[in-house]
Coordinates of N, CA and C in Angstrom, one line a residue:
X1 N -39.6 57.4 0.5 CA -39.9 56.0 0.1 C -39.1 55.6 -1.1
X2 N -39.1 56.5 -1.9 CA -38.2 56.3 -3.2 C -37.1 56.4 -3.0
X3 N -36.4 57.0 -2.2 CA -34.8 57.1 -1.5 C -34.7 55.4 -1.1
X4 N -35.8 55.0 -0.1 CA -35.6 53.5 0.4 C -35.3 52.5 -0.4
X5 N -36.3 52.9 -1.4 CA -36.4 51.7 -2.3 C -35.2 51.6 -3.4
X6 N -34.5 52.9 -3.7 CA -33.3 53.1 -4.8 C -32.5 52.3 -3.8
X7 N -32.4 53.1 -2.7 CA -30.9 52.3 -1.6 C -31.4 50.7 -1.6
X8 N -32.2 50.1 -1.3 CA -32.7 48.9 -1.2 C -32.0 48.3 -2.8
X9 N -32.2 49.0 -3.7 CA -32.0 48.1 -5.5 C -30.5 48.3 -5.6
X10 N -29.8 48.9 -4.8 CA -28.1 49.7 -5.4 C -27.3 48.6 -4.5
X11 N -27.9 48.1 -3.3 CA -27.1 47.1 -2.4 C -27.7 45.6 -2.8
X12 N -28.8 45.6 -3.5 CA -29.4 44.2 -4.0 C -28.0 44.1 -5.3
X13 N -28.5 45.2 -6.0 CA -27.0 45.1 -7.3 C -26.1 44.5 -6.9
X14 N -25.2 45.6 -5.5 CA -23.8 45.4 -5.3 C -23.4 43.9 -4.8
X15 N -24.5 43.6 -4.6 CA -24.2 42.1 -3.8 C -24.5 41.3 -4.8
X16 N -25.1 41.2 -5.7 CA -24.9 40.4 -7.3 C -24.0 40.6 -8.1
X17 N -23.6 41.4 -8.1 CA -22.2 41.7 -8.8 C -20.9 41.0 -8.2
X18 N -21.2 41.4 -6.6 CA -19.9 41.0 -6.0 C -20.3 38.9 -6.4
X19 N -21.5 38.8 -6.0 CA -21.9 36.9 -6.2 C -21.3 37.2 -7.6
X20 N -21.7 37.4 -8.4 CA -20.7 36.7 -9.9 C -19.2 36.8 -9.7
X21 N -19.1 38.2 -9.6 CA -17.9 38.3 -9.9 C -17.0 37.0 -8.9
X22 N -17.2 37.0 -7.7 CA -16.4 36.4 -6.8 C -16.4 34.7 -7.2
X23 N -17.8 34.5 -8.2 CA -18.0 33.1 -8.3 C -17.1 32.7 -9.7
X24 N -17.0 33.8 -10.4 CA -16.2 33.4 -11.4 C -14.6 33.1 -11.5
X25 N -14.2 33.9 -10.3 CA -12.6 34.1 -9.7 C -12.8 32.7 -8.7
X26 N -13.4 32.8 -7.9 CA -13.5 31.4 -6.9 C -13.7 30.1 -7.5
X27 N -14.5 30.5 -8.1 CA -15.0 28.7 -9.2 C -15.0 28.5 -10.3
X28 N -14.3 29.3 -10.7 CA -13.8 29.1 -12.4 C -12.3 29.2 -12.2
X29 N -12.2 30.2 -12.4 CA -10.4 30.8 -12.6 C -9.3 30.4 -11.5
X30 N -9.8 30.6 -10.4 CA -8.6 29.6 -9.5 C -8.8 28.1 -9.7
X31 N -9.8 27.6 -9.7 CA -9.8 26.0 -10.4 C -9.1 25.6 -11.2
X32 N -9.6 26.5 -12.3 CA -8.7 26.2 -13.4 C -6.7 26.3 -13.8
X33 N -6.6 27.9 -12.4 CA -5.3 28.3 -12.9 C -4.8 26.7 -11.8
X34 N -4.8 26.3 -10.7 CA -4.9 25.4 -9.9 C -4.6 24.0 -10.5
X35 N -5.4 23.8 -11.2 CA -5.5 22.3 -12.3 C -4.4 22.2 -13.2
X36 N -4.0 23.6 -13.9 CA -3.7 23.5 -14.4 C -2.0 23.8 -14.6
X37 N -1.7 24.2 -13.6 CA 0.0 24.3 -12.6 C -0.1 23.1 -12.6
X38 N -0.9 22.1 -11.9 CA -0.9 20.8 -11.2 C -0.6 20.3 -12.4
X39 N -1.3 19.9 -13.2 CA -1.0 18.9 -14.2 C 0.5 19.2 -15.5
X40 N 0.9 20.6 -15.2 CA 2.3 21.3 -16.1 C 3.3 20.5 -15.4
X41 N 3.0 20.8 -13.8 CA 4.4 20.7 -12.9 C 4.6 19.0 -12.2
X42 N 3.3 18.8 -11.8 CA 3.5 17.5 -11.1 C 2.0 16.5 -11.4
X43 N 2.9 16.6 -13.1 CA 1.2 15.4 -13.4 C 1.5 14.3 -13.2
X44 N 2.5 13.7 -12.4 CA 1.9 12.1 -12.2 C 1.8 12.8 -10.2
X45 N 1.7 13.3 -9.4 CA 1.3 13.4 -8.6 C -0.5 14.1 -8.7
X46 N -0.4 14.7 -9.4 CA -1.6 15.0 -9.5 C -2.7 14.4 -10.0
X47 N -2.7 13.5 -10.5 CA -3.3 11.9 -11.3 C -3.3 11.2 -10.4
X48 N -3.1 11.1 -8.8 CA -2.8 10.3 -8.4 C -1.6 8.9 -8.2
X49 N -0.1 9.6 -8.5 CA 0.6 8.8 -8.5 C 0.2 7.5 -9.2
X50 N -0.2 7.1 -10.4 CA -0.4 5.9 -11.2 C 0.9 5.2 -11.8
X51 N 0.9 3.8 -11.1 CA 1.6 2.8 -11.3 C 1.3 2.3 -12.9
X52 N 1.5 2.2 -13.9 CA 0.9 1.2 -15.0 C 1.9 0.6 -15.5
X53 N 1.7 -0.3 -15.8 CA 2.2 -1.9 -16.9 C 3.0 -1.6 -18.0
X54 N 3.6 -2.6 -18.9 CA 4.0 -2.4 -20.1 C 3.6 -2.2 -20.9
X55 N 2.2 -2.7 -20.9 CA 0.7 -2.5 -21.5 C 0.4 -1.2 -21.5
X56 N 0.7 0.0 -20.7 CA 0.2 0.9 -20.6 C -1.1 1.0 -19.4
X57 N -1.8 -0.1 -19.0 CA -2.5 0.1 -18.2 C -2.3 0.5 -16.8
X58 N -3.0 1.1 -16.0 CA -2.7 1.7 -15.0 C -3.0 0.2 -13.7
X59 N -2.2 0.0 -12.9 CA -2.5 -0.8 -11.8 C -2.9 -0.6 -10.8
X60 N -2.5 0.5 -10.1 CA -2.5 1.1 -9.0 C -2.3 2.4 -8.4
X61 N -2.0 2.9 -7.0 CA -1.3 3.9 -7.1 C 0.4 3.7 -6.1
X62 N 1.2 3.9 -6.4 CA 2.6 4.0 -5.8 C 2.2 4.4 -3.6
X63 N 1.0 5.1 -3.9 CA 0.8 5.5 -2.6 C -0.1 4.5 -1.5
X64 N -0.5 3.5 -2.0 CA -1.4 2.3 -1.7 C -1.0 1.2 -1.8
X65 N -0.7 0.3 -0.1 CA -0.4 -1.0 -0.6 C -1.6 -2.0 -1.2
X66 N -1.2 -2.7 -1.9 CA -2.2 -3.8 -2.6 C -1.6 -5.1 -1.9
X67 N -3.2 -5.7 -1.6 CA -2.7 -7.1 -1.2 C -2.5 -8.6 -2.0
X68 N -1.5 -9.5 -2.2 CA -1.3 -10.5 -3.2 C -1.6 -11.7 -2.5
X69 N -3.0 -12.2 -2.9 CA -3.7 -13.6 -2.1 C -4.0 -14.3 -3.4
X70 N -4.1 -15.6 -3.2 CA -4.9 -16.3 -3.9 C -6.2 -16.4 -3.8
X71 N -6.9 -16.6 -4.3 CA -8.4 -16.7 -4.6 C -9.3 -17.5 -3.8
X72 N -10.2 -16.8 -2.7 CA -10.7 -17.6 -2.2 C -11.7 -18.7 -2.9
X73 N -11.7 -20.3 -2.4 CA -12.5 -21.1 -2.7 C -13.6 -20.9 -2.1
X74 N -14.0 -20.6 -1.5 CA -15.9 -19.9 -0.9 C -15.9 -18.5 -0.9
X75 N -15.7 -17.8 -2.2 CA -15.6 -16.0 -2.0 C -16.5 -15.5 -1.2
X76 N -17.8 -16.3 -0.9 CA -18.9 -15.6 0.3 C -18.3 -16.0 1.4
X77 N -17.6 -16.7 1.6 CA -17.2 -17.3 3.2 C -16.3 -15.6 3.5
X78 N -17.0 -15.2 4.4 CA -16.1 -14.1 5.2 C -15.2 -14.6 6.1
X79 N -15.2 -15.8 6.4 CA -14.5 -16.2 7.6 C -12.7 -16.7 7.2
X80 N -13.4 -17.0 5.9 CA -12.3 -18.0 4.8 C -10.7 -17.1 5.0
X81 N -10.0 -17.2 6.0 CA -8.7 -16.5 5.8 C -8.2 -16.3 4.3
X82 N -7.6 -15.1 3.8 CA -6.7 -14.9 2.9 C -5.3 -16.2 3.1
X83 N -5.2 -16.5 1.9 CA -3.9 -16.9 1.5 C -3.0 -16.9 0.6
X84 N -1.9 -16.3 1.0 CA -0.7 -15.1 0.1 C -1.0 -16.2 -1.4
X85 N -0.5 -15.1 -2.5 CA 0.1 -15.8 -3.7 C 2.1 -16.1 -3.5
X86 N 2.0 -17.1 -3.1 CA 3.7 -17.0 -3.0 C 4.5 -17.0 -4.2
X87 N 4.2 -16.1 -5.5 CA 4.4 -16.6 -6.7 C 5.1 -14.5 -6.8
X88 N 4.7 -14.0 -5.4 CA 4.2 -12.6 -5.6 C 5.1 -12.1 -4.6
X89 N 5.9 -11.0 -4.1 CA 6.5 -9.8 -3.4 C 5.4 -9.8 -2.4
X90 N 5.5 -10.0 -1.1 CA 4.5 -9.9 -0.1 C 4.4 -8.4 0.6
X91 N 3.4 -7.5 0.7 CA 3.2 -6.6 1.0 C 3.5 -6.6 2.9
X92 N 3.4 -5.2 3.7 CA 3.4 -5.6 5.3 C 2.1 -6.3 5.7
X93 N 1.5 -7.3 6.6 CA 0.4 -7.2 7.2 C -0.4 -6.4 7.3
X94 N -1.8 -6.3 6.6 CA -2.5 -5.1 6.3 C -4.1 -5.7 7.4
X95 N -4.0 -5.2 8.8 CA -5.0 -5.3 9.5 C -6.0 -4.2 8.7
X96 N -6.0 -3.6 8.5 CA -6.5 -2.3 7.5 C -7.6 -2.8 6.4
X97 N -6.9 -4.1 5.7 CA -7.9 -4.2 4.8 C -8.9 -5.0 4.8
X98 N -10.1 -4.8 4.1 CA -11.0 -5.1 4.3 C -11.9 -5.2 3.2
X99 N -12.8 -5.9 2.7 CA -14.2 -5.4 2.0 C -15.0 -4.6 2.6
X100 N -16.0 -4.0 1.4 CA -16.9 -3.5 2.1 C -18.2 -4.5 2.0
X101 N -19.2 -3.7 2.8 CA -20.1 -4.8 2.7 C -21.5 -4.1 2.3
X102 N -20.9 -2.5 2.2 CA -22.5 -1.9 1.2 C -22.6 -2.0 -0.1
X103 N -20.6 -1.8 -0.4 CA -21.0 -1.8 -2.1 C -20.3 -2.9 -2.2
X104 N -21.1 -3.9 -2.6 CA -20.8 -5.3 -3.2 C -20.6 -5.4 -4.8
X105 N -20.2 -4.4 -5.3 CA -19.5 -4.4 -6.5 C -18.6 -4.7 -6.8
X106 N -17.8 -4.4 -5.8 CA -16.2 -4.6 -5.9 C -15.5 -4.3 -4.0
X107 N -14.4 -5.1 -4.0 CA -13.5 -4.9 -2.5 C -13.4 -3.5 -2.2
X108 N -13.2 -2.8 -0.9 CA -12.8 -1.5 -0.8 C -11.4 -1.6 0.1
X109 N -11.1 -0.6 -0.1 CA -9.8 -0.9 0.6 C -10.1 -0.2 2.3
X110 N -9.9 -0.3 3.1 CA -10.1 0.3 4.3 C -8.7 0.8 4.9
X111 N -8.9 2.1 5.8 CA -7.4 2.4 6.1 C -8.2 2.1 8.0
X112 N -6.9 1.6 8.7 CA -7.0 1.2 9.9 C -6.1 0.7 10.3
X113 N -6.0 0.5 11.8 CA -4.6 -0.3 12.5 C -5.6 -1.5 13.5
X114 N -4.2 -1.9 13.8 CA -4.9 -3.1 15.1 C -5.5 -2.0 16.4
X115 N -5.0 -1.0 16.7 CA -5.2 -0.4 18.1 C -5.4 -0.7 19.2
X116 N -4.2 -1.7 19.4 CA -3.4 -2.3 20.6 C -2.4 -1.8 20.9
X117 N -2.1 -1.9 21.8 CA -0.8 -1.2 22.3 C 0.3 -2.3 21.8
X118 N 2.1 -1.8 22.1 CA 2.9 -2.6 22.0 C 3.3 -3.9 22.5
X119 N 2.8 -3.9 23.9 CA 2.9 -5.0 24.9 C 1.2 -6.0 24.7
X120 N 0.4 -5.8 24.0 CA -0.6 -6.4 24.4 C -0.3 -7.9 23.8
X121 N -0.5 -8.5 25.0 CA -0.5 -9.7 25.3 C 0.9 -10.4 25.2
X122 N 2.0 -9.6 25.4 CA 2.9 -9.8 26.2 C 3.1 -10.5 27.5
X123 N 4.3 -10.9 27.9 CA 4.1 -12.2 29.6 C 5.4 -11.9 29.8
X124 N 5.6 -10.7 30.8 CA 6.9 -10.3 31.5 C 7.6 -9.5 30.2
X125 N 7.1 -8.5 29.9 CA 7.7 -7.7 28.8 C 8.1 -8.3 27.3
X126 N 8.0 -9.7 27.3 CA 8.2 -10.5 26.0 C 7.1 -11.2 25.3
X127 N 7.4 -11.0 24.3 CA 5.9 -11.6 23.6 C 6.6 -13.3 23.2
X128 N 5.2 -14.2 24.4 CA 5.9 -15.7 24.3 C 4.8 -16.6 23.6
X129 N 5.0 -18.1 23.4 CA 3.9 -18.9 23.0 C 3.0 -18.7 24.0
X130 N 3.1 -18.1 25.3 CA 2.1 -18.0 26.4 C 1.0 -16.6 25.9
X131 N 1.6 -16.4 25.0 CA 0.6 -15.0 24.7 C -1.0 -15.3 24.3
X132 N -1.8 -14.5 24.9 CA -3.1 -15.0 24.7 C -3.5 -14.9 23.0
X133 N -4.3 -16.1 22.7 CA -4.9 -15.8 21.6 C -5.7 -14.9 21.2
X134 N -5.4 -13.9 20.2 CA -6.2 -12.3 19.6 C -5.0 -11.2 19.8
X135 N -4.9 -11.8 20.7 CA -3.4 -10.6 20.7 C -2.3 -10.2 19.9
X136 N -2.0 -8.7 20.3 CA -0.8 -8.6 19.1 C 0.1 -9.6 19.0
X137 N 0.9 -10.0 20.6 CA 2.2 -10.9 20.7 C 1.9 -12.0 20.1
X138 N 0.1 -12.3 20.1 CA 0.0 -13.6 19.4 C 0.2 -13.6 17.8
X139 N -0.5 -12.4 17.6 CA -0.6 -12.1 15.9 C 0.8 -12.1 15.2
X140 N 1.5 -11.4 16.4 CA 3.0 -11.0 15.6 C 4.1 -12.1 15.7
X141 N 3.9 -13.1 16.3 CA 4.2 -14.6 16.7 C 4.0 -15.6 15.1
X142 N 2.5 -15.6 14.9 CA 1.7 -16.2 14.1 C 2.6 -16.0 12.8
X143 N 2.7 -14.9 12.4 CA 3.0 -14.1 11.2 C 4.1 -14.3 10.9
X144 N 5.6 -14.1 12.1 CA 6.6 -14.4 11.8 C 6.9 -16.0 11.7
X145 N 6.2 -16.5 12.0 CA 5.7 -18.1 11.8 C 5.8 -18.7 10.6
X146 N 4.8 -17.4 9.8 CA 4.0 -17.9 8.6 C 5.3 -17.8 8.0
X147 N 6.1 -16.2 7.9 CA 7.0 -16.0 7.0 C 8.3 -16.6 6.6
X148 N 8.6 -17.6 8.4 CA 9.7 -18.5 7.9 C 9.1 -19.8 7.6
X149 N 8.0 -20.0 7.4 CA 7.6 -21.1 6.8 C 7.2 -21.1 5.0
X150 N 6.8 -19.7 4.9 CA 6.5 -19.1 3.6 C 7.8 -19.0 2.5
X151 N 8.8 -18.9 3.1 CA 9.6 -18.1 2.5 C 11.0 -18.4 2.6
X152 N 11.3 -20.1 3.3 CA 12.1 -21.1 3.1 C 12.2 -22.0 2.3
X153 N 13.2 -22.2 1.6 CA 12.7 -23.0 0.4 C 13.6 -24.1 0.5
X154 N 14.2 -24.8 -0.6 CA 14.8 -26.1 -0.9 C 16.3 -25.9 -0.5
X155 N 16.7 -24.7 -1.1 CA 17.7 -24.3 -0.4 C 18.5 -23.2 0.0
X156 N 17.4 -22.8 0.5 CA 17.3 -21.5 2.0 C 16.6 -21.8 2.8
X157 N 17.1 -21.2 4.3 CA 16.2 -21.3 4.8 C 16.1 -20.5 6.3
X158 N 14.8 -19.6 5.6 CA 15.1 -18.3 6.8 C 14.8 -18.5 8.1
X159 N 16.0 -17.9 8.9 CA 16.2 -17.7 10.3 C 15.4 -16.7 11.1
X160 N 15.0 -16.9 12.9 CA 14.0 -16.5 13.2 C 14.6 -14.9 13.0
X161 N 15.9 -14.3 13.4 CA 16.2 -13.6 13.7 C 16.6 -12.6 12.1
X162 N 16.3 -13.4 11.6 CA 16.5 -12.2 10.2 C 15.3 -11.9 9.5
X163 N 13.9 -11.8 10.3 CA 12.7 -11.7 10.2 C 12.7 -10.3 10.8
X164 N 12.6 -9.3 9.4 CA 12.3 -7.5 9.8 C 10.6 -7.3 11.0
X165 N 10.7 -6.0 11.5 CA 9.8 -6.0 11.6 C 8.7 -5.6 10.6
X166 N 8.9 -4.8 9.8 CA 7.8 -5.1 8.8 C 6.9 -5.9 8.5
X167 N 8.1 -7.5 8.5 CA 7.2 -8.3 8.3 C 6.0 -9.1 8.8
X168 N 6.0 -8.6 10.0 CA 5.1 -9.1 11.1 C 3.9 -8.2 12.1
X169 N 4.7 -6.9 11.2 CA 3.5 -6.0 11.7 C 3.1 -4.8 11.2
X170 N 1.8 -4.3 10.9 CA 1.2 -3.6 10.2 C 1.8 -1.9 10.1
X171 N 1.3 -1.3 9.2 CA 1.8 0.4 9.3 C 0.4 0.7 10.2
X172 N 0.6 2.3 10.5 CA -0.9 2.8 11.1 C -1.9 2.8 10.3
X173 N -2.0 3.0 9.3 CA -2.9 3.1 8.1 C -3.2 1.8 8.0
X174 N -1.9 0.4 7.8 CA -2.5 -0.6 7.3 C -2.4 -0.6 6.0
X175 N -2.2 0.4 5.3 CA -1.6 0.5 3.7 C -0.5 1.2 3.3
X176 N 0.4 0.9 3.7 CA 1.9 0.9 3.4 C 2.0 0.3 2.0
X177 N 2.3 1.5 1.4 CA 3.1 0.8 0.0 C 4.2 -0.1 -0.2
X178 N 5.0 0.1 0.7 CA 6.6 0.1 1.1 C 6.7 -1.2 2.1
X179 N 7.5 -1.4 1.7 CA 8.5 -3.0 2.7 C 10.0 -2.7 3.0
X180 N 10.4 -2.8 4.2 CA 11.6 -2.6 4.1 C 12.6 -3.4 3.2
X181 N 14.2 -2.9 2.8 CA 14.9 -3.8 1.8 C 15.3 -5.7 2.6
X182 N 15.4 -5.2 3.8 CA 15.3 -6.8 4.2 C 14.1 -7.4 4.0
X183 N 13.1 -7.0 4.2 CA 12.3 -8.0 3.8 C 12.0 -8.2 2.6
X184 N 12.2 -7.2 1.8 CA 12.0 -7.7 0.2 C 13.4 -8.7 -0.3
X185 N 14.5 -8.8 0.4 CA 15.7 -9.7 0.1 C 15.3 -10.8 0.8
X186 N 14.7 -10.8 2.1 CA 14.2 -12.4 2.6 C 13.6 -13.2 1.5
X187 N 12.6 -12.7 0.8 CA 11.2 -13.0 -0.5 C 12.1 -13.6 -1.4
X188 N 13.4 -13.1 -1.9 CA 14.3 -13.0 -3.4 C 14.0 -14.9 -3.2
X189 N 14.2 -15.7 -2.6 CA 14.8 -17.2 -3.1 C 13.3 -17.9 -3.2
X190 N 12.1 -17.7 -2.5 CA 10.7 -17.9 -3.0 C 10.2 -17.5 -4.0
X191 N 10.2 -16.2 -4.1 CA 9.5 -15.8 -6.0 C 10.8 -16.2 -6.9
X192 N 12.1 -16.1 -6.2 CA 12.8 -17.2 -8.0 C 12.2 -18.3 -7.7
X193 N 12.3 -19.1 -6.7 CA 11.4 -20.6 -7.2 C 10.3 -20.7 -7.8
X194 N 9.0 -20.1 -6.9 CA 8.2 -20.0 -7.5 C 8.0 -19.5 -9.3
X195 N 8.8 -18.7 -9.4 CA 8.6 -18.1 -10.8 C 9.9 -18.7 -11.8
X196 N 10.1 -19.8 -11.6 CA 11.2 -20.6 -11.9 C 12.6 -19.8 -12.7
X197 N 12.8 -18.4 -11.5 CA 13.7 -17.5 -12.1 C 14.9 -17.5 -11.0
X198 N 16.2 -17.0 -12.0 CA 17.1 -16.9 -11.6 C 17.2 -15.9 -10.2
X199 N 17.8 -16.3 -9.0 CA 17.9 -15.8 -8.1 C 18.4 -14.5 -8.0
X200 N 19.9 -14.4 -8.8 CA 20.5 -12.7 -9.1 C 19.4 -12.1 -9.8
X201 N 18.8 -12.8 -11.1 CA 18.0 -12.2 -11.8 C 17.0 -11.4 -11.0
X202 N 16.7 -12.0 -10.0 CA 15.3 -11.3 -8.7 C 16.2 -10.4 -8.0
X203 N 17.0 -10.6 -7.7 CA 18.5 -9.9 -6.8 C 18.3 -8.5 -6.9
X204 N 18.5 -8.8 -8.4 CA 18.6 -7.5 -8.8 C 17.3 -6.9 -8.9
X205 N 16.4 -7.2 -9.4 CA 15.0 -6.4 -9.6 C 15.3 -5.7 -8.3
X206 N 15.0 -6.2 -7.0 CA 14.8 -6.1 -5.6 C 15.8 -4.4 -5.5
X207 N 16.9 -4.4 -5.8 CA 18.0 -3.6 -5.9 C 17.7 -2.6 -7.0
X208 N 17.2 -2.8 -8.1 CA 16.9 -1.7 -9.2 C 15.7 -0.7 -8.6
X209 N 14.8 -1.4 -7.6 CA 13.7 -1.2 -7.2 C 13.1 -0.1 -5.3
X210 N 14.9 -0.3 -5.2 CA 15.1 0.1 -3.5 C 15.3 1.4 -3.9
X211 N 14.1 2.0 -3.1 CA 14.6 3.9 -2.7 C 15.1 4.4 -1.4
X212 N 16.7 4.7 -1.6 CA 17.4 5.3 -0.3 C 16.4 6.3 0.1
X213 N 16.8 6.9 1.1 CA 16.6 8.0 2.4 C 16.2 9.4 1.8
X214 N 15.2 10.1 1.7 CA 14.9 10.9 1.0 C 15.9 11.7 1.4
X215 N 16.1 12.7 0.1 CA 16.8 14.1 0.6 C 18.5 13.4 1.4
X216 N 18.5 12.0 1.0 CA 19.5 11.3 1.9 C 19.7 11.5 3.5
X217 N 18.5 11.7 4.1 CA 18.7 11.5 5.5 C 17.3 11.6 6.1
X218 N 16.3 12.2 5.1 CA 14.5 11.8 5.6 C 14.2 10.5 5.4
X219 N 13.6 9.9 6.5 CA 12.7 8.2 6.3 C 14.0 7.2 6.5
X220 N 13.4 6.0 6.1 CA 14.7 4.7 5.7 C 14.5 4.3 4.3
X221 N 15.0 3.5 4.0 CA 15.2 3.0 2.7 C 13.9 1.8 2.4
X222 N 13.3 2.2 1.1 CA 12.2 1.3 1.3 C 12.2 0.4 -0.5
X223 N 11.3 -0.1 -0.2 CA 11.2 -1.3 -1.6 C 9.5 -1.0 -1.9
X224 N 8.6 -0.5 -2.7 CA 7.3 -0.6 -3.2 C 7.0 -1.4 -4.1
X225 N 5.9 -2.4 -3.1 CA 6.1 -3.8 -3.5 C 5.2 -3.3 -4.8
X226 N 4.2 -2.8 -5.4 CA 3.6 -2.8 -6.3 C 4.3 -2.4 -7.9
X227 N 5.4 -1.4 -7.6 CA 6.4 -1.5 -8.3 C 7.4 -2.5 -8.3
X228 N 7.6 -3.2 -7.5 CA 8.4 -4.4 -7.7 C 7.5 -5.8 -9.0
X229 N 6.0 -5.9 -8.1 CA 5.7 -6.7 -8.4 C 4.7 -6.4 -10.0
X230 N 5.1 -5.6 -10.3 CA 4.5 -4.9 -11.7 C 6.2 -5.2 -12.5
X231 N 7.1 -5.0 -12.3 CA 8.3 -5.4 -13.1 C 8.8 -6.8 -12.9
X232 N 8.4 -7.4 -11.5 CA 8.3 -9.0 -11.6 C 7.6 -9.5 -12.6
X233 N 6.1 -9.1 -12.9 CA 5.2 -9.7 -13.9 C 5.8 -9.4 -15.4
X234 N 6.5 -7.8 -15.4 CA 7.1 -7.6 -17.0 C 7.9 -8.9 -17.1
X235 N 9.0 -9.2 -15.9 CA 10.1 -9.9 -16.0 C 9.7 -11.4 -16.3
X236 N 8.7 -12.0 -16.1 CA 8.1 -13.4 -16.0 C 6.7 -13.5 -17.3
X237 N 6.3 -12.8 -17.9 CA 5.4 -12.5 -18.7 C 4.3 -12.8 -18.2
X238 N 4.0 -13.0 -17.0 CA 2.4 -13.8 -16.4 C 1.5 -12.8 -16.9

């Protein structure tokens, strides 16, 4: 009985010992050695890639697109379409975003796609004015609509065919940071009007602001509108 009971208290130990010990190496000490590489080696990736101001304040993250609307006139109206600030670097079509509607504290961002196929609503493999309304061919119709109507000015004035696809249709996520460099050069003669700025002067931001090909031959060359339009605002003092 006393043999049982010693062996019963020697394996109760061994297994408390091993619980601390293991809790202290698992949940202390690799935490910490972990955190603490991270923030030596790659503390703006580990902070979450944070975008901030000249202010110093943080805006965003480099990894998330943000969307640039004006202000809706009925903020309860759900129905009330967004409409761009054209004053602003237009991010891709973000079917993706969304409020939320538990926490009414503030917008959430939602990650999502349309989840249509390529052809939907298509009429003989081409997407035409015949395309049904809800549809992508209709949506992506609509949009490249909006952008040579958005983004023609007094004296430019963009052509159907130099309309990227970016501009007309969403990433998978729906939060794409990134715009391609054509569409961020379509934008250049709208935000200098609107921001009653020199057109090279935008020229260039657009150009200071374009990341080639990673590794020079991963991805394509992209433009991150939030970093664009965070050195637009330095550039403009808004």
């Amino acid at each position: 009985m006393n043999n049982s009971v010693g062996n019963a208290a020697r394996l109760i130990g061994a297994g408390l010992r091993a619980l601390i010990v293991l809790t202290v190496i698992c949940g202390v000490i690799y935490p910490l050695a972990v955190t603490g590489i991270a923030q030596g080696l790659f503390n703006d990736k580990a902070n979450g890639s944070e975008i901030k101001d000249k202010s110093g304040q943080v805006v965003g993250s480099s990894l998330i697109g943000q969307a640039y609307n004006l202000p809706k006139q009925n903020p309860d109206d759900a129905e009330e379409a967004a409409k761009p600030d054209l004053k602003w670097f237009q991010p891709r079509p973000s079917n993706g975003l969304g409020s939320n509607s538990v926490n009414t504290q503030y917008s959430l961002i939602l990650s999502g796609a349309t989840n249509r196929s390529a052809d939907n609503g298509a009429v003989n493999g081409r997407c035409t004015e015949d395309a049904e309304e809800g549809t992508l061919c209709a949506q992506v119709l609509a949009a490249k609509e909006a952008v040579i109507t958005d983004n023609s000015t007094s004296g430019y004035t963009v052509k159907p065919e130099d309309v990227p696809a970016d501009a007309v249709t969403s990433s998978g996520s729906g939060l794409d940071p990134n715009i391609s460099p054509a569409y961020a050069k379509l934008q250049i003669h709208r935000v200098a009007e609107q921001n009653r700025l020199d057109v090279k002067q935008v020229e260039k931001l657009v150009a200071d602001h374009t990341t080639g090909r990673t590794l020079g031959f991963m991805g394509e060359p992209r433009v991150n509108v939030l970093e664009l339009n965070t050195a637009l605002k330095a550039l403009t003092g808004n």
